[in-house]
């Protein structure tokens, strides 16, 4: 199966988040396995939290369901310059990780035919 061109995909947030002093914390519930539910039934489903760094928080702020990953890479590169390089690789890896953990969804742009 061919890997998609991530630069053309549009990310959309799928979880709650908080922003404080320019840094973002995302929170989500982790799905338990059947065995995990049996052994840890007394533990309540507490949300997991991930604290994003300055660059991750900036990228998260650009995820709006309109910009594609390529546009977010360009904006991030303009904002951070050399500090973020290699920007394309870093942002794509970030998007893959967020997608794998279901914190974002990645959609192809729908082009309406006339």
PDB file of C-alpha atoms in Angstrom:
ATOM      1  CA  UNK A   1       0.000   0.000   0.000  1.00  0.00           C
ATOM      2  CA  UNK A   2       1.340   3.380  -0.997  1.00  0.00           C
ATOM      3  CA  UNK A   3       1.910   5.965   1.725  1.00  0.00           C
ATOM      4  CA  UNK A   4      -0.112   9.149   1.214  1.00  0.00           C
ATOM      5  CA  UNK A   5       1.489  12.486   0.429  1.00  0.00           C
ATOM      6  CA  UNK A   6       1.155  13.954   3.908  1.00  0.00           C
ATOM      7  CA  UNK A   7       1.821  17.481   2.649  1.00  0.00           C
ATOM      8  CA  UNK A   8      -1.524  17.432   0.826  1.00  0.00           C
ATOM      9  CA  UNK A   9      -3.595  16.133   3.758  1.00  0.00           C
ATOM     10  CA  UNK A  10      -5.679  18.410   5.965  1.00  0.00           C
ATOM     11  CA  UNK A  11      -5.416  17.761   9.719  1.00  0.00           C
ATOM     12  CA  UNK A  12      -8.447  18.191  12.006  1.00  0.00           C
ATOM     13  CA  UNK A  13      -8.242  18.083  15.819  1.00  0.00           C
ATOM     14  CA  UNK A  14     -10.081  15.229  17.564  1.00  0.00           C
ATOM     15  CA  UNK A  15      -9.381  15.848  21.250  1.00  0.00           C
ATOM     16  CA  UNK A  16      -9.629  18.415  23.995  1.00  0.00           C
ATOM     17  CA  UNK A  17      -6.723  20.727  24.665  1.00  0.00           C
ATOM     18  CA  UNK A  18      -5.704  23.617  26.881  1.00  0.00           C
ATOM     19  CA  UNK A  19      -3.367  26.480  26.122  1.00  0.00           C
ATOM     20  CA  UNK A  20      -1.410  28.294  28.809  1.00  0.00           C
ATOM     21  CA  UNK A  21       1.437  30.744  28.261  1.00  0.00           C
ATOM     22  CA  UNK A  22       1.667  29.753  24.594  1.00  0.00           C
ATOM     23  CA  UNK A  23       2.067  26.028  25.304  1.00  0.00           C
ATOM     24  CA  UNK A  24      -0.584  23.417  24.573  1.00  0.00           C
ATOM     25  CA  UNK A  25      -1.577  20.365  26.603  1.00  0.00           C
ATOM     26  CA  UNK A  26      -3.754  17.831  24.801  1.00  0.00           C
ATOM     27  CA  UNK A  27      -5.877  15.366  26.750  1.00  0.00           C
ATOM     28  CA  UNK A  28      -7.436  12.133  25.581  1.00  0.00           C
ATOM     29  CA  UNK A  29      -8.771   8.838  26.863  1.00  0.00           C
ATOM     30  CA  UNK A  30      -6.677   5.834  26.035  1.00  0.00           C
ATOM     31  CA  UNK A  31      -8.586   2.761  24.939  1.00  0.00           C
ATOM     32  CA  UNK A  32      -8.056  -0.218  27.233  1.00  0.00           C
ATOM     33  CA  UNK A  33      -7.748  -3.810  26.126  1.00  0.00           C
ATOM     34  CA  UNK A  34      -9.988  -6.510  27.612  1.00  0.00           C
ATOM     35  CA  UNK A  35      -7.122  -7.756  29.785  1.00  0.00           C
ATOM     36  CA  UNK A  36      -6.344  -4.219  30.893  1.00  0.00           C
ATOM     37  CA  UNK A  37      -9.975  -3.694  31.898  1.00  0.00           C
ATOM     38  CA  UNK A  38      -9.957  -6.889  33.982  1.00  0.00           C
ATOM     39  CA  UNK A  39      -6.709  -6.151  35.817  1.00  0.00           C
ATOM     40  CA  UNK A  40      -7.292  -2.433  36.240  1.00  0.00           C
ATOM     41  CA  UNK A  41     -11.063  -2.283  36.708  1.00  0.00           C
ATOM     42  CA  UNK A  42     -10.649  -0.288  39.920  1.00  0.00           C
ATOM     43  CA  UNK A  43      -8.765   2.476  38.112  1.00  0.00           C
ATOM     44  CA  UNK A  44     -11.056   5.094  36.636  1.00  0.00           C
ATOM     45  CA  UNK A  45     -10.629   6.184  33.049  1.00  0.00           C
ATOM     46  CA  UNK A  46      -8.547   9.257  33.629  1.00  0.00           C
ATOM     47  CA  UNK A  47      -7.592  11.257  30.577  1.00  0.00           C
ATOM     48  CA  UNK A  48      -3.984  11.075  29.465  1.00  0.00           C
ATOM     49  CA  UNK A  49      -2.205  14.370  28.947  1.00  0.00           C
ATOM     50  CA  UNK A  50       0.576  15.334  26.591  1.00  0.00           C
ATOM     51  CA  UNK A  51       2.446  18.604  27.029  1.00  0.00           C
ATOM     52  CA  UNK A  52       3.600  19.960  23.677  1.00  0.00           C
ATOM     53  CA  UNK A  53       6.788  21.980  23.330  1.00  0.00           C
ATOM     54  CA  UNK A  54       6.983  25.407  21.689  1.00  0.00           C
ATOM     55  CA  UNK A  55       7.105  24.059  18.138  1.00  0.00           C
ATOM     56  CA  UNK A  56       4.448  21.381  18.725  1.00  0.00           C
ATOM     57  CA  UNK A  57       2.172  23.989  20.312  1.00  0.00           C
ATOM     58  CA  UNK A  58       2.667  26.319  17.342  1.00  0.00           C
ATOM     59  CA  UNK A  59       1.863  23.533  14.862  1.00  0.00           C
ATOM     60  CA  UNK A  60      -1.180  22.478  16.934  1.00  0.00           C
ATOM     61  CA  UNK A  61      -2.442  26.059  16.734  1.00  0.00           C
ATOM     62  CA  UNK A  62      -2.337  25.917  12.939  1.00  0.00           C
ATOM     63  CA  UNK A  63      -4.466  22.762  12.748  1.00  0.00           C
ATOM     64  CA  UNK A  64      -7.799  24.274  11.785  1.00  0.00           C
ATOM     65  CA  UNK A  65      -9.330  21.934   9.209  1.00  0.00           C
ATOM     66  CA  UNK A  66      -8.473  24.379   6.406  1.00  0.00           C
ATOM     67  CA  UNK A  67      -4.676  24.420   6.092  1.00  0.00           C
ATOM     68  CA  UNK A  68      -2.979  21.334   4.705  1.00  0.00           C
ATOM     69  CA  UNK A  69       0.207  19.890   6.188  1.00  0.00           C
ATOM     70  CA  UNK A  70       2.357  21.494   3.467  1.00  0.00           C
ATOM     71  CA  UNK A  71       0.983  24.943   4.303  1.00  0.00           C
ATOM     72  CA  UNK A  72       1.560  24.321   8.017  1.00  0.00           C
ATOM     73  CA  UNK A  73       5.170  23.328   7.236  1.00  0.00           C
ATOM     74  CA  UNK A  74       5.706  26.595   5.334  1.00  0.00           C
ATOM     75  CA  UNK A  75       4.160  28.726   8.100  1.00  0.00           C
ATOM     76  CA  UNK A  76       6.199  26.917  10.761  1.00  0.00           C
ATOM     77  CA  UNK A  77       9.408  27.382   8.755  1.00  0.00           C
ATOM     78  CA  UNK A  78       8.660  31.115   8.327  1.00  0.00           C
ATOM     79  CA  UNK A  79       8.026  31.518  12.063  1.00  0.00           C
ATOM     80  CA  UNK A  80      10.943  29.497  13.482  1.00  0.00           C
ATOM     81  CA  UNK A  81      13.545  29.607  10.694  1.00  0.00           C
ATOM     82  CA  UNK A  82      16.580  27.354  11.185  1.00  0.00           C
ATOM     83  CA  UNK A  83      15.372  26.328  14.655  1.00  0.00           C
ATOM     84  CA  UNK A  84      12.759  24.004  13.135  1.00  0.00           C
ATOM     85  CA  UNK A  85      14.831  22.470  10.334  1.00  0.00           C
ATOM     86  CA  UNK A  86      14.338  19.948   8.879  1.00  0.00           C
ATOM     87  CA  UNK A  87      10.817  21.407   9.091  1.00  0.00           C
ATOM     88  CA  UNK A  88       9.124  19.070   6.627  1.00  0.00           C
ATOM     89  CA  UNK A  89      10.380  15.931   8.352  1.00  0.00           C
ATOM     90  CA  UNK A  90       9.585  17.232  11.850  1.00  0.00           C
ATOM     91  CA  UNK A  91       6.052  18.392  11.056  1.00  0.00           C
ATOM     92  CA  UNK A  92       5.179  15.229   9.097  1.00  0.00           C
ATOM     93  CA  UNK A  93       6.432  13.013  11.957  1.00  0.00           C
ATOM     94  CA  UNK A  94       4.407  15.122  14.424  1.00  0.00           C
ATOM     95  CA  UNK A  95       1.271  14.707  12.271  1.00  0.00           C
ATOM     96  CA  UNK A  96       1.814  10.944  11.949  1.00  0.00           C
ATOM     97  CA  UNK A  97       2.174  10.588  15.730  1.00  0.00           C
ATOM     98  CA  UNK A  98      -0.919  12.702  16.401  1.00  0.00           C
ATOM     99  CA  UNK A  99      -2.874  10.685  13.827  1.00  0.00           C
ATOM    100  CA  UNK A 100      -1.693   7.306  15.142  1.00  0.00           C
ATOM    101  CA  UNK A 101      -2.860   8.243  18.659  1.00  0.00           C
ATOM    102  CA  UNK A 102      -6.157   9.562  17.218  1.00  0.00           C
ATOM    103  CA  UNK A 103      -5.560  13.127  18.397  1.00  0.00           C
ATOM    104  CA  UNK A 104      -6.092  14.345  14.838  1.00  0.00           C
ATOM    105  CA  UNK A 105      -7.649  12.991  11.679  1.00  0.00           C
ATOM    106  CA  UNK A 106      -6.050  13.541   8.275  1.00  0.00           C
ATOM    107  CA  UNK A 107      -8.324  14.172   5.311  1.00  0.00           C
ATOM    108  CA  UNK A 108      -7.789  14.565   1.606  1.00  0.00           C
ATOM    109  CA  UNK A 109      -9.120  17.785   0.145  1.00  0.00           C
ATOM    110  CA  UNK A 110     -12.363  17.173  -1.681  1.00  0.00           C
ATOM    111  CA  UNK A 111     -12.478  18.826  -5.081  1.00  0.00           C
ATOM    112  CA  UNK A 112     -15.987  19.274  -6.392  1.00  0.00           C
ATOM    113  CA  UNK A 113     -16.481  18.454 -10.049  1.00  0.00           C
ATOM    114  CA  UNK A 114     -18.459  20.852 -12.179  1.00  0.00           C
TER     115      UNK A 114
END
